[in-house]
Coordinates of C-alpha atoms and ligand atoms in Angstrom, one line a residue:
X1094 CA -118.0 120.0 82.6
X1095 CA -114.7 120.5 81.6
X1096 CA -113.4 124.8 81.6
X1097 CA -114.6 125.5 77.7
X1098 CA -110.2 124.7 76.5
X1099 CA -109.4 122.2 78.6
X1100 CA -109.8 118.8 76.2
X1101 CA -108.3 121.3 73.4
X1102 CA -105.1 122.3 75.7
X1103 CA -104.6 118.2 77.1
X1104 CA -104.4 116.9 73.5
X1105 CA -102.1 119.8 72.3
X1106 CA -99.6 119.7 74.8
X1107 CA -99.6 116.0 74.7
X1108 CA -98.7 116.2 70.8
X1109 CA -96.0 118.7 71.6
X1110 CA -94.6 116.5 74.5
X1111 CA -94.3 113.9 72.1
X1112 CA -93.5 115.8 69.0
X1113 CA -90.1 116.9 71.2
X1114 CA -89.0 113.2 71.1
X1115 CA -90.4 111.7 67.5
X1116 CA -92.3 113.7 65.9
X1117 CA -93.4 111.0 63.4
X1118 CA -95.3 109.6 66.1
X1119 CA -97.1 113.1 66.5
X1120 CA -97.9 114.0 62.9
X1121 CA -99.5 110.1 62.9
X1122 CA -101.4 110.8 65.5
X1123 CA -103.0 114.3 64.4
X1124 CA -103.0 112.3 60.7
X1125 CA -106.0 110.3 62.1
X1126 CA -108.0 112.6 64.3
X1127 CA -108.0 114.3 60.7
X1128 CA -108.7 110.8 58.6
X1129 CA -111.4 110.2 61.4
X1130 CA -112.9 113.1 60.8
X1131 CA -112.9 113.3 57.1
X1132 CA -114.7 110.0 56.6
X1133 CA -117.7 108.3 56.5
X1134 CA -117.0 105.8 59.5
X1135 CA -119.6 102.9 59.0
X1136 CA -117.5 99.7 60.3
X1137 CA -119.8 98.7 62.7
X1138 CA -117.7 97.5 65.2
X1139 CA -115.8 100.9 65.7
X1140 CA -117.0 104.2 67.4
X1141 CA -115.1 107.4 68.8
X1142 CA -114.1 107.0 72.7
X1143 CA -114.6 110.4 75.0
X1144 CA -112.0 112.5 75.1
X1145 CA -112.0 111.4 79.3
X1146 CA -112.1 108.2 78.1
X1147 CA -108.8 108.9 75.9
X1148 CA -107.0 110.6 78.5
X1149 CA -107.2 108.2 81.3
X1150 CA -105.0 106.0 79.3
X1151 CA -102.4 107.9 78.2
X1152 CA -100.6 108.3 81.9
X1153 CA -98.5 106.6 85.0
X1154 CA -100.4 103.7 85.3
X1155 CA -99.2 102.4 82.2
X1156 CA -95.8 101.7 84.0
X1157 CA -97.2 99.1 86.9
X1158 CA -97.7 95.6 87.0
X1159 CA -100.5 94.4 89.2
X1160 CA -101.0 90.2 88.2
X1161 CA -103.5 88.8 90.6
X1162 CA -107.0 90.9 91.3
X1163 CA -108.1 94.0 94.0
X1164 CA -106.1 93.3 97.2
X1165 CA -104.8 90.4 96.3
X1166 CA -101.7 91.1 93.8
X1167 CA -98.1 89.5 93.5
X1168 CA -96.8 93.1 93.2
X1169 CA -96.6 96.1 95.6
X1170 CA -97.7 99.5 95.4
X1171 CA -101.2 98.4 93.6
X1172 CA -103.2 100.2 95.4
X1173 CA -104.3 102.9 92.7
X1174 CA -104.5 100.2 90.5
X1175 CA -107.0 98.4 93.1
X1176 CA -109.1 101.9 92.8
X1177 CA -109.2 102.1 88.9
X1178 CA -110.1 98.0 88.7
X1179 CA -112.5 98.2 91.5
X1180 CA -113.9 101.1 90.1
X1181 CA -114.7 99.3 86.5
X1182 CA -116.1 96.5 87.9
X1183 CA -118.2 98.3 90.3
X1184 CA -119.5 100.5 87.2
X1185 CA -120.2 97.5 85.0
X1186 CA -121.9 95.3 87.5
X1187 CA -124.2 98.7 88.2
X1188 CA -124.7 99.0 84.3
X1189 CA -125.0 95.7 83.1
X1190 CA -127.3 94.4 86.8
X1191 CA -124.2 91.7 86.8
X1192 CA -123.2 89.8 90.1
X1193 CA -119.2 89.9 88.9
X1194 CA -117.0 91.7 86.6
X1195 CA -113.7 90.8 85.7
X1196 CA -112.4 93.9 83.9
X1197 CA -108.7 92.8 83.1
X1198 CA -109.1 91.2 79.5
X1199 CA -107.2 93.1 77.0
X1200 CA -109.7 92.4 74.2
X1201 CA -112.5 90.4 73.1
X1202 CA -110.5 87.0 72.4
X1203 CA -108.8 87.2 75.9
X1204 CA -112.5 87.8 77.3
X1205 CA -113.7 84.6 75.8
X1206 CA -110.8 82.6 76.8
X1207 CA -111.1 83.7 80.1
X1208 CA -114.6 82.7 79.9
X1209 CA -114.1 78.9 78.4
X1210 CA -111.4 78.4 80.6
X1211 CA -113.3 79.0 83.3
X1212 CA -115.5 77.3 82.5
X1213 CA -114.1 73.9 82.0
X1214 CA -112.0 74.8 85.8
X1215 CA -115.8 74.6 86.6
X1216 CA -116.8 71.3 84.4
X1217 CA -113.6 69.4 84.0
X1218 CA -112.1 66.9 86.3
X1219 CA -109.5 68.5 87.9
X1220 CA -106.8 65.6 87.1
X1221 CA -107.5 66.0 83.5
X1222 CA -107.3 69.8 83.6
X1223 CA -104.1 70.0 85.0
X1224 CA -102.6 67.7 82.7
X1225 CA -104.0 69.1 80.4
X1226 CA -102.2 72.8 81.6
X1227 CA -98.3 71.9 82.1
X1228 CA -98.1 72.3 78.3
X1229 CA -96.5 75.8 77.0
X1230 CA -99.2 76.4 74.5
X1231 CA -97.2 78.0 72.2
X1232 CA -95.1 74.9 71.7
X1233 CA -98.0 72.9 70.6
X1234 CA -98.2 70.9 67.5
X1235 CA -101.8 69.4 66.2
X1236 CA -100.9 66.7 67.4
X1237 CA -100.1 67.7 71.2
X1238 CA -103.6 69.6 70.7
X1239 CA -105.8 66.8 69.7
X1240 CA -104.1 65.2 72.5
X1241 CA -104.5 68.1 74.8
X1242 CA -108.7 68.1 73.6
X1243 CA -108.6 64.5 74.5
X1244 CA -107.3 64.9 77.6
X1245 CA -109.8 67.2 78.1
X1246 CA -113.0 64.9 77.7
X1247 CA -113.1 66.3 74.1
X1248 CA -115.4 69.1 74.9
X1249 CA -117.9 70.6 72.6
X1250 CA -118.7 73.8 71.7
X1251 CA -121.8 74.7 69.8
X1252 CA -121.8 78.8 68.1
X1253 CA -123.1 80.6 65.0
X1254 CA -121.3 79.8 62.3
X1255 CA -118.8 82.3 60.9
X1256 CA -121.2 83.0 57.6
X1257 CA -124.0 83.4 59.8
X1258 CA -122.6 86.1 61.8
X1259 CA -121.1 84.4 63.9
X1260 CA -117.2 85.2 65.3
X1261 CA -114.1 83.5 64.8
X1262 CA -113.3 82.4 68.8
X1263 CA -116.7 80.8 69.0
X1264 CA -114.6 77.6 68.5
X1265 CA -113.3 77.7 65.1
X1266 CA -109.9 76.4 63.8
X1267 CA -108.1 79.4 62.9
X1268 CA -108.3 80.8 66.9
X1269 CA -107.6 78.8 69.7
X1270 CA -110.7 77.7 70.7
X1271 CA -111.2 75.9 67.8
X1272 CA -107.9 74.0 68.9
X1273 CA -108.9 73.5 72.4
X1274 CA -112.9 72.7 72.1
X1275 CA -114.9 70.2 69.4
X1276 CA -117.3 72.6 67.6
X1277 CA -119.9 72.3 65.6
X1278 CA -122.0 75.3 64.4
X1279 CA -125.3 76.9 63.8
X1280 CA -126.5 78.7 60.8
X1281 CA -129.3 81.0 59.9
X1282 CA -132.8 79.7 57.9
X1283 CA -132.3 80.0 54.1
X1284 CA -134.9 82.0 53.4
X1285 CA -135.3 84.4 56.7
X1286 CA -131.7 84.5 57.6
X1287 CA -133.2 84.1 60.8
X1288 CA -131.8 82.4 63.8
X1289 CA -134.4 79.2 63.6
X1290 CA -134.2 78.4 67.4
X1291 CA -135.5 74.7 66.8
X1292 CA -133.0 73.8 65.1
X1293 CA -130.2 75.2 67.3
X1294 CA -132.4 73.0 70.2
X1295 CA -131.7 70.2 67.0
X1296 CA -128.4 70.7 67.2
X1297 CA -127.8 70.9 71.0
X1298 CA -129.7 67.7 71.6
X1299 CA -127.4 65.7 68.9
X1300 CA -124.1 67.3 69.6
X1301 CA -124.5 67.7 73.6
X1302 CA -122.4 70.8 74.3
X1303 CA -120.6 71.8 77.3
X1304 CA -120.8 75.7 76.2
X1305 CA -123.8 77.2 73.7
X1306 CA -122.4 80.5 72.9
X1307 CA -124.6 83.0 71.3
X1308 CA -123.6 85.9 70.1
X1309 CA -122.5 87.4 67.0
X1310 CA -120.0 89.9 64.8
X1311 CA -122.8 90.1 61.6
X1312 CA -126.2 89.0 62.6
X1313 CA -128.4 92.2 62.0
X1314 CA -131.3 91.1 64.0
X1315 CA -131.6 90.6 67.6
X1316 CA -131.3 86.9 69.7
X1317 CA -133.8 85.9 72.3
X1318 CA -131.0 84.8 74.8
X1319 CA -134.2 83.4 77.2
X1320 CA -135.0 80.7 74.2
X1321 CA -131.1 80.0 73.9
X1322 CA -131.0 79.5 78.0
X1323 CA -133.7 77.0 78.0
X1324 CA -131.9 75.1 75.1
X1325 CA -128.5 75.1 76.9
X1326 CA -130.6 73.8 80.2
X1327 CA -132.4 71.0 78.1
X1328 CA -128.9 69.5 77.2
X1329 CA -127.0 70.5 80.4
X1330 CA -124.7 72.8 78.6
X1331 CA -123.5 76.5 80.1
X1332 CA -124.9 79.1 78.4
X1333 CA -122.5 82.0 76.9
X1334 CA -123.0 85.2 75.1
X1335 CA -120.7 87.2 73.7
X1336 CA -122.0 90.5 73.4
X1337 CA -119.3 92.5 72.0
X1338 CA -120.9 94.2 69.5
X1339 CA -124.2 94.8 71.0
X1340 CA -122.9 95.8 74.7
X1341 CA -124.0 99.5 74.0
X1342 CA -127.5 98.3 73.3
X1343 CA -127.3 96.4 76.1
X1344 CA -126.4 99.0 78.3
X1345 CA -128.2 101.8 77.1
X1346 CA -131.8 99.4 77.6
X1347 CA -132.5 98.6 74.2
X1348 CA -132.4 95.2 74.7
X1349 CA -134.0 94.4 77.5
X1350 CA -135.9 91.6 78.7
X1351 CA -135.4 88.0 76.0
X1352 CA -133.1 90.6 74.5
X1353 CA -130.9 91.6 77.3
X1354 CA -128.0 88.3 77.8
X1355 CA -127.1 89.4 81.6
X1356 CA -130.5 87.6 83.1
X1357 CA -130.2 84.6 81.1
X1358 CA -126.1 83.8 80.3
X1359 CA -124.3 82.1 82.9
X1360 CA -121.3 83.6 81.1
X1361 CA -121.1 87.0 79.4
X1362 CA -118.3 88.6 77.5
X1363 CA -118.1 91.8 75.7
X1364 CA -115.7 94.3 74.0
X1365 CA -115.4 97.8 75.8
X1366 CA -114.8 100.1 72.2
X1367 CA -117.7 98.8 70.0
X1368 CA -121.1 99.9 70.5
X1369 CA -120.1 100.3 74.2
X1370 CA -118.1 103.2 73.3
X1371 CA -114.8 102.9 76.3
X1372 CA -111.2 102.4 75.2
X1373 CA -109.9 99.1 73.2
X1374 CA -109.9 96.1 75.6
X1375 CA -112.6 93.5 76.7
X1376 CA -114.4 92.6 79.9
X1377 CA -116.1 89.0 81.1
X1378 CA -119.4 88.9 83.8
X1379 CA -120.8 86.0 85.3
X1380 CA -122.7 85.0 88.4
X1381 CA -120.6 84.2 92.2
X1382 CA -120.3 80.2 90.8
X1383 CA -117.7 81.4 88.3
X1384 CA -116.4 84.4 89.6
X1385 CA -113.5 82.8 90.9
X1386 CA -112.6 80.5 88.2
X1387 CA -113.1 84.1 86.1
X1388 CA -110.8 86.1 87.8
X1389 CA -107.8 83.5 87.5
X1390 CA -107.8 85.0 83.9
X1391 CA -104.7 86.4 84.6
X1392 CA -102.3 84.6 84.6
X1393 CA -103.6 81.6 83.0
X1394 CA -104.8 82.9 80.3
X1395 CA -103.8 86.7 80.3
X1396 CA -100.6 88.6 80.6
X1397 CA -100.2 91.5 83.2
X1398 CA -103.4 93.8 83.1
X1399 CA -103.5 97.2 81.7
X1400 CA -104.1 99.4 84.3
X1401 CA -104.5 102.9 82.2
X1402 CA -106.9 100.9 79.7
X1403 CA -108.8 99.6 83.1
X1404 CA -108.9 103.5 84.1
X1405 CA -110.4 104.4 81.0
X1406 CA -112.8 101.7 81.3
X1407 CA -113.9 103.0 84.7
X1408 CA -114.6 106.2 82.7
X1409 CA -116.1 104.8 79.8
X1410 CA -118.7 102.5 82.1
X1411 CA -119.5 105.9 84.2
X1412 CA -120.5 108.0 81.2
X1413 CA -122.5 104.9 80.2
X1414 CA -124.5 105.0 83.7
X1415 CA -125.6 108.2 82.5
X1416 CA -129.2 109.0 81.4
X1417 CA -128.3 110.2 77.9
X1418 CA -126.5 106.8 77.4
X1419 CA -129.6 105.6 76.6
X1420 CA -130.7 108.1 74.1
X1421 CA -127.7 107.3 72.5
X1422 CA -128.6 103.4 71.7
X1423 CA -132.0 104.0 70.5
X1424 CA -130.6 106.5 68.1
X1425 CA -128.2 103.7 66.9
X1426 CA -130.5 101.4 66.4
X1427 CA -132.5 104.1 64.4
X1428 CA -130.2 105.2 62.7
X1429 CA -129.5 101.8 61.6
X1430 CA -132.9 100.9 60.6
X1431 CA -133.4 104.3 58.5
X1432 CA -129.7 103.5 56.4
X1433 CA -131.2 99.4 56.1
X1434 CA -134.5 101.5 54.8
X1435 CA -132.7 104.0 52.4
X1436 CA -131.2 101.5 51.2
X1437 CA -134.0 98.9 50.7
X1438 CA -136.0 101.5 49.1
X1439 CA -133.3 102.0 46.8
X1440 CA -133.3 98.2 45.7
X1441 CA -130.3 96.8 47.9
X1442 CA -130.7 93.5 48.9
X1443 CA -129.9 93.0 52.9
X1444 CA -129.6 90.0 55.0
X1445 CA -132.7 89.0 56.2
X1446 CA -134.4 92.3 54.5
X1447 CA -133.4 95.0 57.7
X1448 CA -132.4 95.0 61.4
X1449 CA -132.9 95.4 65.1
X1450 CA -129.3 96.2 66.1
X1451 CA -127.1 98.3 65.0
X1452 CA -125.6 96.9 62.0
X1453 CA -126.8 96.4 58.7
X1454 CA -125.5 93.3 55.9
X1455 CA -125.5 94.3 51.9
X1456 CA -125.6 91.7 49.8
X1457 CA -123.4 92.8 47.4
X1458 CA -123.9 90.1 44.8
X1459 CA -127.2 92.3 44.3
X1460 CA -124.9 95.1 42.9
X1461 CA -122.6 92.1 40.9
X1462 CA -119.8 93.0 43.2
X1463 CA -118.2 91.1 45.7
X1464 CA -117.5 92.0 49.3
X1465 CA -113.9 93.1 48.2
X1466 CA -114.9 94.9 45.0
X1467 CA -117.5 96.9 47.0
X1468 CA -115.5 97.8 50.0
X1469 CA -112.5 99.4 47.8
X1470 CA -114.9 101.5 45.6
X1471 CA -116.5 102.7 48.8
X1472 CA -113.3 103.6 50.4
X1473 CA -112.3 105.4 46.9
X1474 CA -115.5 107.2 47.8
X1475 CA -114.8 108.1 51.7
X1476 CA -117.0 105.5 52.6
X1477 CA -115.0 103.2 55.2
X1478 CA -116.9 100.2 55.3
X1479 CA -115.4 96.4 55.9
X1480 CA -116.4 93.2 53.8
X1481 CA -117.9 90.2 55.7
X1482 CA -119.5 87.1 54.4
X1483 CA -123.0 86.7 54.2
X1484 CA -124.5 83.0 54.7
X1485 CA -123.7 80.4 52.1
X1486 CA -121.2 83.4 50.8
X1487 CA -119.7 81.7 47.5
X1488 CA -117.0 83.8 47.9
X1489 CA -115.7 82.1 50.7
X1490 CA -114.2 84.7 53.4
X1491 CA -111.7 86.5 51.8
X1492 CA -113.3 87.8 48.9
X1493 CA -117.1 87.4 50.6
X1494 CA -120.3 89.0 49.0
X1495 CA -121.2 91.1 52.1
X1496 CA -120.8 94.9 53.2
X1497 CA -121.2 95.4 56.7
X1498 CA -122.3 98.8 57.8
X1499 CA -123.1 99.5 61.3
X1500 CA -124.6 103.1 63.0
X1501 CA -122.3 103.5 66.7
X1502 CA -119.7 105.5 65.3
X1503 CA -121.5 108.4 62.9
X1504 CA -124.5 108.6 65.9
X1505 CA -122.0 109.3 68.5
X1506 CA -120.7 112.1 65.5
X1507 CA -124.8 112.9 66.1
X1508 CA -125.9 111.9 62.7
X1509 CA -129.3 111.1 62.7
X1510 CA -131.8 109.6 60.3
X1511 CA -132.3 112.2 57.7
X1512 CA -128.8 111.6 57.1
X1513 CA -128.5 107.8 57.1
X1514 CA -130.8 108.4 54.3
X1515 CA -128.5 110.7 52.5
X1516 CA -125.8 107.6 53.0
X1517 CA -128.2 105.1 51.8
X1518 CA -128.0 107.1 48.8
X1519 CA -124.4 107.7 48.5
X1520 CA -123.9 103.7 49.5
X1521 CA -126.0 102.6 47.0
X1522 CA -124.9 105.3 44.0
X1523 CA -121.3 103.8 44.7
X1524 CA -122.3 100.2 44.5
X1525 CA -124.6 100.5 41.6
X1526 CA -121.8 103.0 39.1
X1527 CA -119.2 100.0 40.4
X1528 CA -118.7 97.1 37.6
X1529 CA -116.2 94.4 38.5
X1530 CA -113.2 94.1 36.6
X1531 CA -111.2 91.6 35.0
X1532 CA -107.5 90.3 35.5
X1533 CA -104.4 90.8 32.6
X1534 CA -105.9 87.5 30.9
X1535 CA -109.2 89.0 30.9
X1536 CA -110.5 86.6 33.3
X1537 CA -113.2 88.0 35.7
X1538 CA -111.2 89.2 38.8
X1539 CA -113.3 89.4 42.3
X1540 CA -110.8 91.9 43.5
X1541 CA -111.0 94.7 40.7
X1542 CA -113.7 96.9 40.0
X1543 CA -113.9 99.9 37.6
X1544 CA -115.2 103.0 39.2
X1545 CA -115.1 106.2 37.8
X1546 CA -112.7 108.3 39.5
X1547 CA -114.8 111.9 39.2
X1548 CA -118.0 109.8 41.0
X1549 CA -115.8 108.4 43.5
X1550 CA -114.3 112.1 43.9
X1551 CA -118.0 113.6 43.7
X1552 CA -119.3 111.0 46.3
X1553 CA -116.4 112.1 48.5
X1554 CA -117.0 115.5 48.7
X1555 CA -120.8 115.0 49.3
X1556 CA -120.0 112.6 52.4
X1557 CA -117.4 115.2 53.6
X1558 CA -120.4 117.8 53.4
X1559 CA -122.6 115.6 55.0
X1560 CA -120.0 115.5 57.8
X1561 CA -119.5 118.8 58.5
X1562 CA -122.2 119.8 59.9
X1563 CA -121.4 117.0 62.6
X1564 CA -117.7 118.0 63.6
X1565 CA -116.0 114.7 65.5
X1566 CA -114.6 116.0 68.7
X1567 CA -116.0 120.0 68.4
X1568 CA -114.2 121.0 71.5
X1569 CA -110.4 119.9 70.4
X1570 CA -108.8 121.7 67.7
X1571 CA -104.9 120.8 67.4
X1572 CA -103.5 123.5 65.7
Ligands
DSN665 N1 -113.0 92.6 64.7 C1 -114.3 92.7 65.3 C2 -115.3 93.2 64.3 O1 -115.0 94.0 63.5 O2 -116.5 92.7 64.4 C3 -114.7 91.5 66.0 O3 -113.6 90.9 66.6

């Protein structure tokens, strides 16, 4: 343990190091530990990093390059860096039971390219793949890209579609690898909102794809990743999940067995800030027959790696290693399933009525709201929550008829269910006093609402009560 000042005394003297040279920057900063701690934080794919965590990024090894990967680097003077990357990948593949782990990707999205360009190095002919590479991809019209997908053997992609819960780079047009794979997607059953695993064989057996991803941004439920495997095998395809949002679980042995993607995925990816808990940036494992193709992330597909983020990753993974890691992700997944109670017993309507993970999906239309309405009035309220579509959503994305609300970041706060149950009610008092409102021309508008201000006010004060008795970051005081 830290002496009882020490995480207290590194963040003020970093503010007043920085408050000598822009000060702006420093009132920002202590602007959002306050926000942070002021609010409800239920966007599921956010949590509160250690302060360890936050310091081992903030330092000297933000200044080096280090392209290539440990001991082999086109840049001198790596060999810290070597220790820090060596370190996270050792912690990971310890955590996670994973042959290889390639920490360098910046985020989620460079994870996954890594990933599915790696994997068609793997399945591609090489002739085809390096035409298919002197291109600068920025430069590329829709043209050059059906051309490039061509050149490519048009390969497929099969994923959860986005109003399923699925995420945008499981190969959809607005992100690249929509652009650079065929996709076609799988939805949810009507009536469950279950992943119907015969008809994802369905689909795999009429659309042949080279990758099955799995995986998912606002699926509340858990995916048997051993089913998905056997599907992928049956049609030849390599099996990916993308387990950015459930890595904590992962980790902390709440999914295990069916549940757990490392035994069954010849290809994982995963955020390190969700449920996972490390610093912003993104991390890929595999078995030895990709782990070269993998590492070559950077630099075709990645720019220089971030050394302090890789640091703070090594930090992250080792408090994960430990035993009360685990107590942690049960009590998310508790705490998510007493706030998707609370709320049901309050007459909210969910996707697929609860969940197994962490996150939870309101259907809003329940309330007459849309996803937009709903998230504004809730912020009016301290409630930070985001909008997501829900399947079929007939609001399309923008406006969408979904709330998600996920558990990570208020259990790490150590909230626990008794409270989720005073959120459920705060949540649903919110959404239910809400109307929407109409546009100049009286029209119905699906982005205004009426709310009255002294609820909204009221409910704000309760969740701030609610809070304090769970102060974020106890040990650091800034003033
Ligand atoms: N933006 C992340 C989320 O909120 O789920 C996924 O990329």
């Amino acid at each position: 343990m830290p002496s009882p000042n020490a995480e207290s005394t590194a963040f003020r003297s970093a503010l007043e190091v920085i408050r000598a040279v822009e000060p702006r920057v420093a009132d920002a900063i202590g602007a959002e530990l306050a926000d942070q701690r002021e609010s409800l934080k239920l966007i599921a794919s956010e949590n509160y990093a250690s302060p360890a965590t936050l310091l081992a990024m903030g330092n000297w090894f933000s200044d080096k390059y280090a392209e290539g990967t440990v001991g082999r680097r086109f840049y001198a003077g790596c060999q810290n860096v070597d220790t820090v990357e060596a370190l996270a990948a050792e912690h990971a593949k310890e955590l996670f039971g994973a042959a290889h782990a390639y920490v360098q990707p910046h985020s989620g999205i460079d994870a996954n390219l890594v990933a599915f360009w790696a994997v068609l190095a793997d399945r591609v002919e090489a002739p085809a793949l390096k035409k298919a590479q002197v291109r600068q991809v920025n430069d590329l019209t829709e043209q050059d890209w059906f051309t490039l997908r061509r050149e490519l053997g048009n390969q497929r992609m099969l994923g959860m579609s986005l109003d399923a819960g699925g995420h945008l780079t499981h190969g959809f047009r607005p992100n690249i690898s929509g652009k650079m794979f065929d996709q076609r997607s799988y939805g949810t059953d009507p009536v469950t909102g279950l992943v119907d695993y015969d008809k994802v064989a369905e689909a795999a057996r009429e659309f042949k794809p080279m990758i099955l991803v799995a995986g998912y941004s606002a699926y509340p439920r858990k995916v048997n990743f051993r089913i998905m495997r056997e599907i992928a095998d049956s049609v030849g395809a390599t099996f990916m999940v993308d387990m950015a949002h459930f890595a904590g679980l992962v980790a902390g042995k709440v999914f295990t067995g069916d549940f757990d993607p490392v035994p069954h995925a010849h290809i994982v990816t995963t955020t390190t800030h969700k449920s996972l808990r490390g610093p912003r940036g993104g991390m890929v494992l595999c078995g030895p027959e990709l782990a070269d193709q993998v590492d070559r992330g950077c630099p075709m597909v990645l720019g220089g790696p971030l050394p302090h983020v890789m640091a703070a990753k090594a930090v992250a993974l080792a408090e994960a290693r430990r035993p009360d890691f685990a107590g942690y992700a049960q009590r998310v997944v508790d705490n998510a399933q007493a706030l998707a109670e609370g709320l049901l017993r309050r007459g909210a309507k969910l996707v697929t009525g609860g969940t197994d993970n962490h996150l939870v999906l309101i259907d809003v239309a329940g309330y007459g709201l849309t996803g937009r309405q709903a998230e504004q009035a809730l912020l009016d309220s301290g409630i930070v929550t985001n909008r997501n579509s829900v399947p079929q959503d007939p609001n399309g994305a923008w406006y969408t008829s979904g709330i998600r609300i996920g558990t990570p970041a208020l259990t790490t706060r150590g909230l626990g269910v008794a409270e989720m149950d005073a959120t459920a009610e705060l949540i649903h008092t919110v959404l239910g006093r809400t109307t929407p409102g109409s546009n100049t021309d009286g029209t119905p508008s699906k982005a205004k609402y009426v709310l009255d201000p002294a609820l909204a006010d009221k409910v704000s004060r309760q969740a701030t009560d609610l809070l304090s008795a769970f102060p974020l970051y106890p040990s650091i005081t800034l003033a």
